[in-house]
C-alpha positions as a printed NumPy array, in Angstrom:
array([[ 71.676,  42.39 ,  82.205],
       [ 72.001,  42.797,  85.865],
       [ 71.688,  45.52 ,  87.636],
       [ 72.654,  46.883,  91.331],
       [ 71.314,  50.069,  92.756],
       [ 73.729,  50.82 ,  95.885],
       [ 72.248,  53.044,  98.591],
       [ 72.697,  53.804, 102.512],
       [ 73.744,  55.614, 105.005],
       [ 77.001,  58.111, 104.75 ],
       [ 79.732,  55.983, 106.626],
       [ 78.353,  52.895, 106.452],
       [ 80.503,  51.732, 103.27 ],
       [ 79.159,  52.429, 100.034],
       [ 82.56 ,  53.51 ,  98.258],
       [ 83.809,  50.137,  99.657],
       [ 81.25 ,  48.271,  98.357],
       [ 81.171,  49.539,  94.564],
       [ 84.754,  49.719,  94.366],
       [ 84.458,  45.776,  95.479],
       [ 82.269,  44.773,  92.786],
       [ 84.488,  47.535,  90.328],
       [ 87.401,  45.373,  90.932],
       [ 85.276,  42.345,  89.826],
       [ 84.644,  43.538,  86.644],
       [ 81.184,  45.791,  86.809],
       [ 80.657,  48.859,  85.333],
       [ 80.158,  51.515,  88.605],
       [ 78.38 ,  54.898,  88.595],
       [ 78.618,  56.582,  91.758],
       [ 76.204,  59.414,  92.753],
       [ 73.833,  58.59 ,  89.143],
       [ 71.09 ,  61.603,  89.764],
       [ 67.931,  59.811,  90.019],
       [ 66.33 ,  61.46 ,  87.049],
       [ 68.664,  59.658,  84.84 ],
       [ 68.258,  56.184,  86.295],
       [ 65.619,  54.835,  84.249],
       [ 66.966,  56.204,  81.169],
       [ 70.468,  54.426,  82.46 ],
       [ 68.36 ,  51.162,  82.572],
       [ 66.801,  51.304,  79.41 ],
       [ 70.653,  52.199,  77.479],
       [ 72.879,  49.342,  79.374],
       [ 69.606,  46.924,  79.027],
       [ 69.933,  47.812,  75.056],
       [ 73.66 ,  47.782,  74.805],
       [ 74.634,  45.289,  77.485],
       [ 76.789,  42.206,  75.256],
       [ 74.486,  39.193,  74.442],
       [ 75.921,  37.231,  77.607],
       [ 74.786,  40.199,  79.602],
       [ 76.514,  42.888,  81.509],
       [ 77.078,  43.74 ,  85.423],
       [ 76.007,  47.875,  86.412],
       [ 76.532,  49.003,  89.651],
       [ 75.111,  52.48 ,  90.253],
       [ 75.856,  54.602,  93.8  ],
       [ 72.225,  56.562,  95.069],
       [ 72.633,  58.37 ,  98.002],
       [ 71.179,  61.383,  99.702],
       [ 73.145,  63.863,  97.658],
       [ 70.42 ,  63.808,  95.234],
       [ 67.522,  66.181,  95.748],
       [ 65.001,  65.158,  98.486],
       [ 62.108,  65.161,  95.881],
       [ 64.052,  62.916,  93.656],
       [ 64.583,  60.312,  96.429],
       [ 60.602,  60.615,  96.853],
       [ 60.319,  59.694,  93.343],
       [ 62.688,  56.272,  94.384],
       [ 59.726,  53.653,  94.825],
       [ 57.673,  54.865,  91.361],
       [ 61.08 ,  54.864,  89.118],
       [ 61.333,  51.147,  90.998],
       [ 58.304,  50.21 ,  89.54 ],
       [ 58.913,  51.336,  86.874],
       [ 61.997,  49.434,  85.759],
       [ 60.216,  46.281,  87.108],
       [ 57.529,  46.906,  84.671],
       [ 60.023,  47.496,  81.381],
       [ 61.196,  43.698,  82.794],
       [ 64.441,  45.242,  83.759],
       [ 66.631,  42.953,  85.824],
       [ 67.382,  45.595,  89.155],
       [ 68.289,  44.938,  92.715],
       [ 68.799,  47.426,  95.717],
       [ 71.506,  46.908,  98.26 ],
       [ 71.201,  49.26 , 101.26 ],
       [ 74.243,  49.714, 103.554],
       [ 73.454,  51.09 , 106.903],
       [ 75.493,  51.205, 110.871],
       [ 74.275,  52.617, 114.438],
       [ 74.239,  56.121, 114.502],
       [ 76.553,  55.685, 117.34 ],
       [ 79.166,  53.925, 114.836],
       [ 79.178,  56.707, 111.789],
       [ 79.268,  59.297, 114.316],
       [ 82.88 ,  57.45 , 115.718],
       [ 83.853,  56.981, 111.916],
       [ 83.091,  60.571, 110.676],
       [ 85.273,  61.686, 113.879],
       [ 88.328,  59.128, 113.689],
       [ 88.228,  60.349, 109.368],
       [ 87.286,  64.093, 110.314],
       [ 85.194,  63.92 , 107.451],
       [ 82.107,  66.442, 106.696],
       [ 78.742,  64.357, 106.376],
       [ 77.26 ,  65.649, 102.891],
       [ 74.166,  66.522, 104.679],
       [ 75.586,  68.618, 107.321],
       [ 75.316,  72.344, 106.791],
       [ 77.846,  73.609, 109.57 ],
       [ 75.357,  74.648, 112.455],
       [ 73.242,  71.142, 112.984],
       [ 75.176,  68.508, 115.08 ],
       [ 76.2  ,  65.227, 113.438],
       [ 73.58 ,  62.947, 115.028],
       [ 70.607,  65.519, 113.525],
       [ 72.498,  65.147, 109.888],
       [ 72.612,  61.22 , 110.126],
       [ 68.695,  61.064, 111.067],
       [ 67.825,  63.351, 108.547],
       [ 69.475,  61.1  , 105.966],
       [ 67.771,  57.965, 107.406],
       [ 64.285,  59.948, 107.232],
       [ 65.414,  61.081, 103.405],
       [ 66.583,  57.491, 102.478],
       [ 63.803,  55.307, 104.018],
       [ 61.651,  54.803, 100.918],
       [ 64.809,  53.524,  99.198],
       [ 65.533,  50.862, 102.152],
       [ 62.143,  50.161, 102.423],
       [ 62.605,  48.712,  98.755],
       [ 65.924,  47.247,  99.664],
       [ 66.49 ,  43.393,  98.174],
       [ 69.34 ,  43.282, 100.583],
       [ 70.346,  45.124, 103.418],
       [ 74.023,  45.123, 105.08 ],
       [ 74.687,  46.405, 108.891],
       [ 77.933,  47.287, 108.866],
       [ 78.122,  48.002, 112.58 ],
       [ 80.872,  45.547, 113.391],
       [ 82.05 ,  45.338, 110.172],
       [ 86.092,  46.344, 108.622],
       [ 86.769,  47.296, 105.365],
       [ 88.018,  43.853, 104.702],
       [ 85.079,  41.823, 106.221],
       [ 82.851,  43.755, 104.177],
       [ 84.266,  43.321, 100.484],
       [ 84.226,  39.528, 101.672],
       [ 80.447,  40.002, 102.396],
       [ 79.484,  41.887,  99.386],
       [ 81.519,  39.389,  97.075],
       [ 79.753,  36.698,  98.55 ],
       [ 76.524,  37.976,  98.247],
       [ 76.373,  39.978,  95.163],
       [ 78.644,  37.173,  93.102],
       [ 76.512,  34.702,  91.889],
       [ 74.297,  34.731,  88.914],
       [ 71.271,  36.978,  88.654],
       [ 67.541,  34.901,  89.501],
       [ 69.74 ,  32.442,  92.125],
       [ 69.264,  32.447,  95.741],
       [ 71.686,  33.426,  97.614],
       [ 71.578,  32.243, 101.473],
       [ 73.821,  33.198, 105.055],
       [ 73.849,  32.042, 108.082],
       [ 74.492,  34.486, 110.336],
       [ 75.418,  33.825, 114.224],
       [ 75.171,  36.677, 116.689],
       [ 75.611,  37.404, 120.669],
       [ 72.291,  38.734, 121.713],
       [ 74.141,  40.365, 124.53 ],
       [ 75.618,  42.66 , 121.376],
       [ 71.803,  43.063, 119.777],
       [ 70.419,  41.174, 117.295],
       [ 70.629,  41.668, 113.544],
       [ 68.531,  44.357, 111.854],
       [ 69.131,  42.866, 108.426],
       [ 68.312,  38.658, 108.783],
       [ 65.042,  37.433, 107.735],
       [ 64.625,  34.964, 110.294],
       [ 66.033,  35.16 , 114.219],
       [ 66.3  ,  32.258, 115.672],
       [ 67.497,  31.74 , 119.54 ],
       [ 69.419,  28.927, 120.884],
       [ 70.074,  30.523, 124.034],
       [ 67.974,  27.143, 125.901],
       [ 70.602,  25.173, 124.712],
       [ 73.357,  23.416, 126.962],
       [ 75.917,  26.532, 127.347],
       [ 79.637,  25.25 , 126.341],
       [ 80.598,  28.221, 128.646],
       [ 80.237,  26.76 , 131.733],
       [ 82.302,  24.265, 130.96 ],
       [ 85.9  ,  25.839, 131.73 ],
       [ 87.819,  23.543, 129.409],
       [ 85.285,  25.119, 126.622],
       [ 84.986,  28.305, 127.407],
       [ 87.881,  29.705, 125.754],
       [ 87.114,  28.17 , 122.817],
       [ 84.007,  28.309, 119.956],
       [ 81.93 ,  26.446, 117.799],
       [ 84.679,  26.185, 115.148],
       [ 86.588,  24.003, 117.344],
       [ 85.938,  20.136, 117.468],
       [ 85.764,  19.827, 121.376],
       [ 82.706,  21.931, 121.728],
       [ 81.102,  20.623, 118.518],
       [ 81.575,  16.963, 120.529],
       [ 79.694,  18.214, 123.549],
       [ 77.19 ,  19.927, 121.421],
       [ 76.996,  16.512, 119.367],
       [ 76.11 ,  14.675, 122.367],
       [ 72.862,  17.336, 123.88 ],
       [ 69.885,  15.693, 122.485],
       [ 67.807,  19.471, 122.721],
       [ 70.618,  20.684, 120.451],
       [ 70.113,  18.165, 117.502],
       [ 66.406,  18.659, 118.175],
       [ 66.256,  22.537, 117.604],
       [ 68.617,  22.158, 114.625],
       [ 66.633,  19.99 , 112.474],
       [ 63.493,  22.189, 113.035],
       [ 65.481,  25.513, 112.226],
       [ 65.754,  22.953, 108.821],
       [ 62.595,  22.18 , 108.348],
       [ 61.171,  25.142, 108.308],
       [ 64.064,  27.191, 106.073],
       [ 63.673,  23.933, 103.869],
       [ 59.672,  24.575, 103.982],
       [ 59.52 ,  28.133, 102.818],
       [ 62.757,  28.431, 100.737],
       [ 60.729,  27.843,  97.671],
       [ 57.936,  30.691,  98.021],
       [ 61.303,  32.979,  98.411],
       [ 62.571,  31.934,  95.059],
       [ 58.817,  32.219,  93.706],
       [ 58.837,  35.754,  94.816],
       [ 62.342,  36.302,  93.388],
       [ 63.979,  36.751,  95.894],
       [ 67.644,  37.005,  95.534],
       [ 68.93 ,  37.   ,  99.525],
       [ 67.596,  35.16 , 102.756],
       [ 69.577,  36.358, 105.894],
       [ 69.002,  33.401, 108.673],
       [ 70.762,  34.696, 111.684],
       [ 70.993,  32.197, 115.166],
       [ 72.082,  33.785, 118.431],
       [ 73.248,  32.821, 121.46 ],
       [ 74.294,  34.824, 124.594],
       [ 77.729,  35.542, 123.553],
       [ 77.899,  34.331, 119.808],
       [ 80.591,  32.549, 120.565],
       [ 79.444,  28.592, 121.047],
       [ 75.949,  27.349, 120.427],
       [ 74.907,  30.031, 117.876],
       [ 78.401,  29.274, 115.492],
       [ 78.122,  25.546, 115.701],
       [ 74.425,  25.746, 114.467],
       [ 75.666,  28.361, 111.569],
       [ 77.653,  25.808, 110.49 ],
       [ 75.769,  22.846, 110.799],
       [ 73.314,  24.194, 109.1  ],
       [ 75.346,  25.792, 106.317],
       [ 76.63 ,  22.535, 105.506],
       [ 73.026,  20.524, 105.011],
       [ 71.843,  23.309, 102.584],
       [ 75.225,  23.628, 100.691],
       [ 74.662,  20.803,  98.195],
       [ 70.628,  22.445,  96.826],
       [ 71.512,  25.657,  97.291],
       [ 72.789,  28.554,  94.451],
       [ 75.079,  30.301,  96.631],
       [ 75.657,  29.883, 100.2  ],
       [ 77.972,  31.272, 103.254],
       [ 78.292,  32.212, 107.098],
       [ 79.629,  34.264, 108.748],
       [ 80.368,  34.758, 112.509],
       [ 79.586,  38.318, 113.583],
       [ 81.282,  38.168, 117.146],
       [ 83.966,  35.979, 115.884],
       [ 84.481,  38.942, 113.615],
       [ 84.919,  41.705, 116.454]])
């Protein structure tokens, strides 16, 4: 049995993401109360077919504040009846729901008519933190479509439950760097393809700047230690079952360095690794 405990942030794409794994079959429960979670656990874990079942249940902060305080003991809890849950918290800038609640002219559930929209969206962070402190993975979906982020959830929900699933991530520090990877790395002291006006219109996907990157000894140099040491550790993640490890690699832009070594890197692991993917945040813009 398998099951997924969806939380975050109003706005940030919660609907999107259990109507994603709906249409791939799970059974979805949006806005469970949280007094009926563990009892939910305990029926699907005794009912679920022999081959196992997929639940998705929506927790937001609809429920009562005291009920989200009770989040991390009901957690526990389930962990200790050896049922198989995971927590996937969606969350965007405060600057980005506030544009998305205007553009849909919807009413934030937290909002009570007199309090502005920014005070609603940090009183839902403060009322949701205990459930993304016990996040297994955690989505920014900032600079992220509807499209771009059923791809992401499908990628990193699909795969089967005690598998690792791992994403490399580049990123344009210039645009901030992710709040959901595990490891940062910076390849900003590389040789800059940008400089170089032939490449500068181009990106890391494309084979003339992957030849001039090819050819910088510093650049070969940096990626096999970014692989050493995600080689190194990858085992005490899956020894503390851990079902997601976010590597993001920046550069100034996200454009050249940071998306060649995404890839590169992608490709070494692909062949001893459960599930794998990248994805190019600025590319996405």
């Amino acid at each position: 049995m398998r099951l997924i405990i969806i939380s975050g942030l109003s706005g940030s794409g919660k609907s999107v993401a259990l109507h994603t794994l709906e249409d791939q079959g799970w059974y979805c429960i949006d806005n469970l109360p949280i007094g009926l979670l563990s009892a939910f656990a305990r029926h699907v874990n005794d009912t679920c077919p022999a081959g196992g079942g997929r639940y998705a249940v929506g927790i937001d902060a609809r429920n009562r504040p005291e009920d989200l305080d009770r989040i991390p003991a009901i957690l526990d809890e389930l962990l200790a009846l050896g049922l198989n849950s995971e927590v996937l918290f969606l969350f965007a800038s405060r600057e980005t729901l506030i544009t998305r609640f205007s553009e849909t002219r919807r009413r934030h559930p937290l909002s009570d008519g007199d309090a502005a929209l920014a005070d609603a969206i940090a009183r839902e962070e403060a009322l949701l933190a205990p459930l993304r402190a016990r996040a297994d993975l955690t989505l920014d979906t900032s600079n992220t479509n509807v499209h771009q982020l059923r791809d992401l959830v499908r990628e990193r929900i699909e795969h089967d439950p005690g598998r690792l699933s791992l994403l490399f991530q580049s990123f344009g520090y210039k645009h901030g760097i992710p709040p959901d990877a595990d490891y940062v790395f910076d390849a900003r002291c590389l040789p800059n393809p940008h400089w170089e006006p032939r490449l500068r219109p181009l990106t890391g996907l494309d084979a003339p700047v992957q030849h001039y990157l090819e050819a910088q000894p510093e650049v070969a140099e940096l990626s096999g230690q970014i692989e050493a040491l995600i080689a190194t550790w990858l085992p005490a993640f899956r020894k503390a079952a851990r079902s997601y490890v976010t590597v993001a690699i920046g550069c100034t832009g996200g454009q050249h360095r940071s998306v060649y070594l995404a890839e590169q890197l992608a490709g070494r692991f692909a062949t001893g690794m459960d599930a794998i993917s990248v994805r190019h945040r600025e590319l996405n813009r």
